[in-house]
PDB file of C-alpha atoms in Angstrom:
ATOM      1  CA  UNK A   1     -74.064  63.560 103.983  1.00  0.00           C
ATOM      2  CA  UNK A   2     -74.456  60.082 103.640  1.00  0.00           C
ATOM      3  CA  UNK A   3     -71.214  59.239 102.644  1.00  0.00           C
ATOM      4  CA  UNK A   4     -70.093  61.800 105.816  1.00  0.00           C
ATOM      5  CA  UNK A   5     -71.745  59.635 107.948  1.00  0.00           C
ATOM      6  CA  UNK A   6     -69.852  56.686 107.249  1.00  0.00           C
ATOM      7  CA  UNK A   7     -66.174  57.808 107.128  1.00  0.00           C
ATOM      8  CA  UNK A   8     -65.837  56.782 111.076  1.00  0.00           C
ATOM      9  CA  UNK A   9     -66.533  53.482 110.965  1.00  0.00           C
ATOM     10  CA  UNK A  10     -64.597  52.751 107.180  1.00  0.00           C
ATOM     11  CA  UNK A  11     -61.803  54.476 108.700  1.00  0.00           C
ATOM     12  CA  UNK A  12     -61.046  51.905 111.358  1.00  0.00           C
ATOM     13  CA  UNK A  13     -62.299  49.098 109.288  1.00  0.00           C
ATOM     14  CA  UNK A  14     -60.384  49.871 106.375  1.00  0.00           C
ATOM     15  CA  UNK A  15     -58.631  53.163 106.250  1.00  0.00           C
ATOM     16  CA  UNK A  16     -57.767  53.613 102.701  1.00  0.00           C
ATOM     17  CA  UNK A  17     -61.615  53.266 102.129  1.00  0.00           C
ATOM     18  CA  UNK A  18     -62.346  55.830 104.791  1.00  0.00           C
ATOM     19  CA  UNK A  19     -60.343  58.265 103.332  1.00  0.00           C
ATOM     20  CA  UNK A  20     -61.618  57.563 100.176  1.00  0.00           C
ATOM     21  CA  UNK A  21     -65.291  57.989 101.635  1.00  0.00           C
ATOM     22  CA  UNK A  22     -63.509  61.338 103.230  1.00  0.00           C
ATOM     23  CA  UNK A  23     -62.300  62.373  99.646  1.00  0.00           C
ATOM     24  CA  UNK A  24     -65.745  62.057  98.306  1.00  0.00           C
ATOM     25  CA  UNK A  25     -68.113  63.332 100.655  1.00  0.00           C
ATOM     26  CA  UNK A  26     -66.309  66.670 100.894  1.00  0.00           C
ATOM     27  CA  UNK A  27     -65.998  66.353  96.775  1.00  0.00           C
ATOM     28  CA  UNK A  28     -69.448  66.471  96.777  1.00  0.00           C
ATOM     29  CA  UNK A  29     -70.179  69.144  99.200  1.00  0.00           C
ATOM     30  CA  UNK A  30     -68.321  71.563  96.931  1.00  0.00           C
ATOM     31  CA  UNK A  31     -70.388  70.184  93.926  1.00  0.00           C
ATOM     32  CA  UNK A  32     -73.873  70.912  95.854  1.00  0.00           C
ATOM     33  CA  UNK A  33     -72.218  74.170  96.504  1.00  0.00           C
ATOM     34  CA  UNK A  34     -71.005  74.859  92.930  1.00  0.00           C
ATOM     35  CA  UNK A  35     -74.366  73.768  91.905  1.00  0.00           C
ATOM     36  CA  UNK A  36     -76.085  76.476  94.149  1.00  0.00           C
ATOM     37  CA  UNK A  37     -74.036  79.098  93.153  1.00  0.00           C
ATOM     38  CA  UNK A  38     -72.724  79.250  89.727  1.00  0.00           C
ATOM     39  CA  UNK A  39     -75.159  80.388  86.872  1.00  0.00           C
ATOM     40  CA  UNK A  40     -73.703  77.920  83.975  1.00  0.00           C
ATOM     41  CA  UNK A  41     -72.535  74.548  86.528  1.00  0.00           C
ATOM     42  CA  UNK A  42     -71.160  72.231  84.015  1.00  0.00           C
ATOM     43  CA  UNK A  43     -67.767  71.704  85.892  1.00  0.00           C
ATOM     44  CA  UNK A  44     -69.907  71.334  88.836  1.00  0.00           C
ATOM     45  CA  UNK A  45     -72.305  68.454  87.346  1.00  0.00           C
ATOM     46  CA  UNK A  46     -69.349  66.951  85.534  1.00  0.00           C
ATOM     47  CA  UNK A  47     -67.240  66.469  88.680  1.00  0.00           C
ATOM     48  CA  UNK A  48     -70.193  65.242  90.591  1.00  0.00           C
ATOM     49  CA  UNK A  49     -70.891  62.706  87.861  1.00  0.00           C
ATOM     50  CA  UNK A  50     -67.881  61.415  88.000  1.00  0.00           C
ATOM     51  CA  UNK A  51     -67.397  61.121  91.547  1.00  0.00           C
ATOM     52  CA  UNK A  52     -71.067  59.820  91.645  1.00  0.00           C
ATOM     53  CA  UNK A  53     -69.527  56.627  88.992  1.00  0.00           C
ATOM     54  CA  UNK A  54     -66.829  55.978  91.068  1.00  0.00           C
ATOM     55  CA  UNK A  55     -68.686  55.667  94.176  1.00  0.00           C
ATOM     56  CA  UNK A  56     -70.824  53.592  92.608  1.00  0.00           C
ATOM     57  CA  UNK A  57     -68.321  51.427  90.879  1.00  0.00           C
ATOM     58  CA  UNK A  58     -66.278  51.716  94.167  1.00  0.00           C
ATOM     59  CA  UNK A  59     -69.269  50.256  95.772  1.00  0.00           C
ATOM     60  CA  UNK A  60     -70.245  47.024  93.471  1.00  0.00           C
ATOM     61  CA  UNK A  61     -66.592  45.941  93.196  1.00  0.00           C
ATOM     62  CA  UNK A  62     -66.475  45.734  97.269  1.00  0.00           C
ATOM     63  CA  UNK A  63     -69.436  43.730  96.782  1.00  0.00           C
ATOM     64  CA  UNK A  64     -68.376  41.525  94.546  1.00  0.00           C
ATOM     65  CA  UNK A  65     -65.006  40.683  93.243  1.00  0.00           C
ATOM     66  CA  UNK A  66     -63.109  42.851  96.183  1.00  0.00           C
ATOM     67  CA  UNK A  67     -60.997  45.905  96.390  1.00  0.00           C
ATOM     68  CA  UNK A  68     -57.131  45.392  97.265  1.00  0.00           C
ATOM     69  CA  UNK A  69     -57.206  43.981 100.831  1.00  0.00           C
ATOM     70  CA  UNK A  70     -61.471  44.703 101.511  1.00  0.00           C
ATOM     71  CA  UNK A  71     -64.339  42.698 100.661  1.00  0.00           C
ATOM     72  CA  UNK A  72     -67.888  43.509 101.546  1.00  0.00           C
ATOM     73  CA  UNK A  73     -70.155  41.044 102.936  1.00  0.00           C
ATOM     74  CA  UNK A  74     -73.277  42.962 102.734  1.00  0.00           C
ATOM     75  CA  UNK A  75     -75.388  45.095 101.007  1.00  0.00           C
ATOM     76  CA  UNK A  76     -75.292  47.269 103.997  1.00  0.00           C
ATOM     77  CA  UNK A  77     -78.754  48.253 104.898  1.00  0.00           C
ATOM     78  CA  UNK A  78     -80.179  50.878 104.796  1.00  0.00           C
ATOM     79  CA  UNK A  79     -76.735  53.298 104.206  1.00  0.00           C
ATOM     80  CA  UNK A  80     -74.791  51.146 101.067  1.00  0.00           C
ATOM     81  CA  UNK A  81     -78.135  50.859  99.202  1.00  0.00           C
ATOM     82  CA  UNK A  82     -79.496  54.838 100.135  1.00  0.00           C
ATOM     83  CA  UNK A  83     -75.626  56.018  99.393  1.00  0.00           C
ATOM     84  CA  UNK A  84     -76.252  54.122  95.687  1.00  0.00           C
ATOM     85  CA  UNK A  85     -79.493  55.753  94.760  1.00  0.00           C
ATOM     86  CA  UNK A  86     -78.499  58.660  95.600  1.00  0.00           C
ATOM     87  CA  UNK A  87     -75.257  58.688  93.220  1.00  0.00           C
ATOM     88  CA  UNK A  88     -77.690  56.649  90.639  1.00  0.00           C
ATOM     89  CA  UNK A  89     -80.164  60.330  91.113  1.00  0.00           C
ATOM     90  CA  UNK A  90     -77.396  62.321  90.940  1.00  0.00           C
ATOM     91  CA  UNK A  91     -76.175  60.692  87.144  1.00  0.00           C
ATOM     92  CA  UNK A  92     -79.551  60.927  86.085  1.00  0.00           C
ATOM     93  CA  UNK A  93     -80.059  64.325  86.956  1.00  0.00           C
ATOM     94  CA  UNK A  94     -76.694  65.333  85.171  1.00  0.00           C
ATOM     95  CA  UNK A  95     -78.220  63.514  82.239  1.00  0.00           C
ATOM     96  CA  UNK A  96     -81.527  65.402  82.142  1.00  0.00           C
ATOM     97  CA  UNK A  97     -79.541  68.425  82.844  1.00  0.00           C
ATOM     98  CA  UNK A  98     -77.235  67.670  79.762  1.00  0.00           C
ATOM     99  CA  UNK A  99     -80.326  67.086  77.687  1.00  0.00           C
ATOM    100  CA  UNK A 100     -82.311  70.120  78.857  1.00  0.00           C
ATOM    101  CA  UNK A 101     -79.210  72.449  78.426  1.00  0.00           C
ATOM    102  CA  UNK A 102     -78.530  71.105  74.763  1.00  0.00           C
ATOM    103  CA  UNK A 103     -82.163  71.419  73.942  1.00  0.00           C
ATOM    104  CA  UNK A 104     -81.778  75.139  74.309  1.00  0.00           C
ATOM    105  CA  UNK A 105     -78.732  76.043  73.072  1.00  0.00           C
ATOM    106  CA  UNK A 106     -78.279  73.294  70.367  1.00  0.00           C
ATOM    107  CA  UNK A 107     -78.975  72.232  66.991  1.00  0.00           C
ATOM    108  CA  UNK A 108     -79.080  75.717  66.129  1.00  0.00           C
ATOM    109  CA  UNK A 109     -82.296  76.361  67.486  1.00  0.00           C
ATOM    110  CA  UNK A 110     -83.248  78.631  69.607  1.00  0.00           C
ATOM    111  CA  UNK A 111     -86.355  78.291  71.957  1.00  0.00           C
ATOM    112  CA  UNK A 112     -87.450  81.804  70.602  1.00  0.00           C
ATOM    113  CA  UNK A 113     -87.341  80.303  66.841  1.00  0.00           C
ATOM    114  CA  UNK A 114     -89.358  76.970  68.668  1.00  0.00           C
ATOM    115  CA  UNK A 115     -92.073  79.131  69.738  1.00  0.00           C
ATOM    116  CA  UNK A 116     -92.381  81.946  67.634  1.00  0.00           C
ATOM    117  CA  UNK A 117     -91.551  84.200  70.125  1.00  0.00           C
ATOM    118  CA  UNK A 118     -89.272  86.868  70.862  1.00  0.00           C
ATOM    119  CA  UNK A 119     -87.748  86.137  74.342  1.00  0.00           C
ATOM    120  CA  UNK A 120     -84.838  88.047  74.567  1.00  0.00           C
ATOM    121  CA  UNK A 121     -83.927  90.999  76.928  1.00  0.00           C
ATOM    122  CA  UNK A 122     -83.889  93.182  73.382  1.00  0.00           C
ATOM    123  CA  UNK A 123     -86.858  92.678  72.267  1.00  0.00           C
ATOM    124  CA  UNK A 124     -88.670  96.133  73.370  1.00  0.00           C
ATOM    125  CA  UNK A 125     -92.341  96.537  71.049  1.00  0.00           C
ATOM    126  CA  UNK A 126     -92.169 100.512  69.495  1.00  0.00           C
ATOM    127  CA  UNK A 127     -94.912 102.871  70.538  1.00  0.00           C
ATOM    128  CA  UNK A 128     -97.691 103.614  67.930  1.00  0.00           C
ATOM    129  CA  UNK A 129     -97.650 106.677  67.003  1.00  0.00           C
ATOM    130  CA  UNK A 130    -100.498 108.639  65.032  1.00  0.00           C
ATOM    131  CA  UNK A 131     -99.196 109.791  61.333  1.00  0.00           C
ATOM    132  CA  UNK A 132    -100.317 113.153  59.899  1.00  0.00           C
ATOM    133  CA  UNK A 133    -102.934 111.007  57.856  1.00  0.00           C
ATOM    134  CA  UNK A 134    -104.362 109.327  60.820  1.00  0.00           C
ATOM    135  CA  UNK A 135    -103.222 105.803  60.771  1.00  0.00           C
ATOM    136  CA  UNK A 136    -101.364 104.338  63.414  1.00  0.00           C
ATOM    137  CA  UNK A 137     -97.774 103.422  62.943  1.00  0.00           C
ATOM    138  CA  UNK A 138     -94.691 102.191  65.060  1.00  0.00           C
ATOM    139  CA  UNK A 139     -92.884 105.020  65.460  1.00  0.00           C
ATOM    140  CA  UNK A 140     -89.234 104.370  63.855  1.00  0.00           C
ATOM    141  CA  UNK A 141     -86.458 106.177  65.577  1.00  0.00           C
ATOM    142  CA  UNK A 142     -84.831 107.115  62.007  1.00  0.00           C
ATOM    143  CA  UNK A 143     -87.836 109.008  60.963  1.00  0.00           C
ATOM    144  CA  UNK A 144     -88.574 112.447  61.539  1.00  0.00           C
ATOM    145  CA  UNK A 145     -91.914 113.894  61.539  1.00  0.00           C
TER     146      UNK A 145
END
């Protein structure tokens, strides 16, 4: 919203930078949509992340050695500096997402194997049942009595 926020003024300053500031913003709309809605978001997080970079490498080159035609004086407080921690957030939470997805589905361990545990939707305990003899014993559906 940020970024939003700023199209007006880039667009009469500079309008290729407006646009581009146009481009982005509604870029990452559709990520924190994609985000919100799909169950596996890797195209979502990878498109932000990379629209994050640029904006953020869009934003120290106008700072410092120029973009064709535009040079920023300032630092822009408070909007430059809030619009660059939040893409900074944004890679770092892509990161931590990349990390936290691979810890569960790589290395060929599974968090069930981590802990011991059965998690799965499958894993249903069998009812004891009382054998002729008096001991209990899960009841196995191949047996008959």
């Amino acid at each position: 919203m940020l970024h939003l926020m700023l199209v007006p003024s880039h667009l009469t300053e500079m309008p290729y930078i407006g646009v581009l500031f146009l481009i982005g913003s509604v870029v990452l709309l559709a990520v924190a949509a994609g985000l919100l809605l799909h169950q596996r978001p890797f195209g979502a997080w990878l498109i932000g992340a990379a629209t994050s970079v640029g904006m953020i490498a869009g934003f120290l080159l106008s700072r410092t050695v120029g973009l064709p035609d535009y040079r920023e004086t300032s630092w822009e407080p408070p909007y430059g500096i809030l619009c660059l921690i939040a893409e900074v957030v944004f890679v770092l939470a892509f990161l931590a997402w990349l990390r936290a997805d691979g810890a569960d589905e790589g290395a060929g361990i599974s968090r069930e194997r981590q802990s011991g545990e059965r998690l799965d939707a499958y894993c249903v305990q069998k009812p004891l049942r009382r054998e002729a003899h008096g001991d209990l014993q899960a009841s196995d559906p191949r047996r008959t009595p």
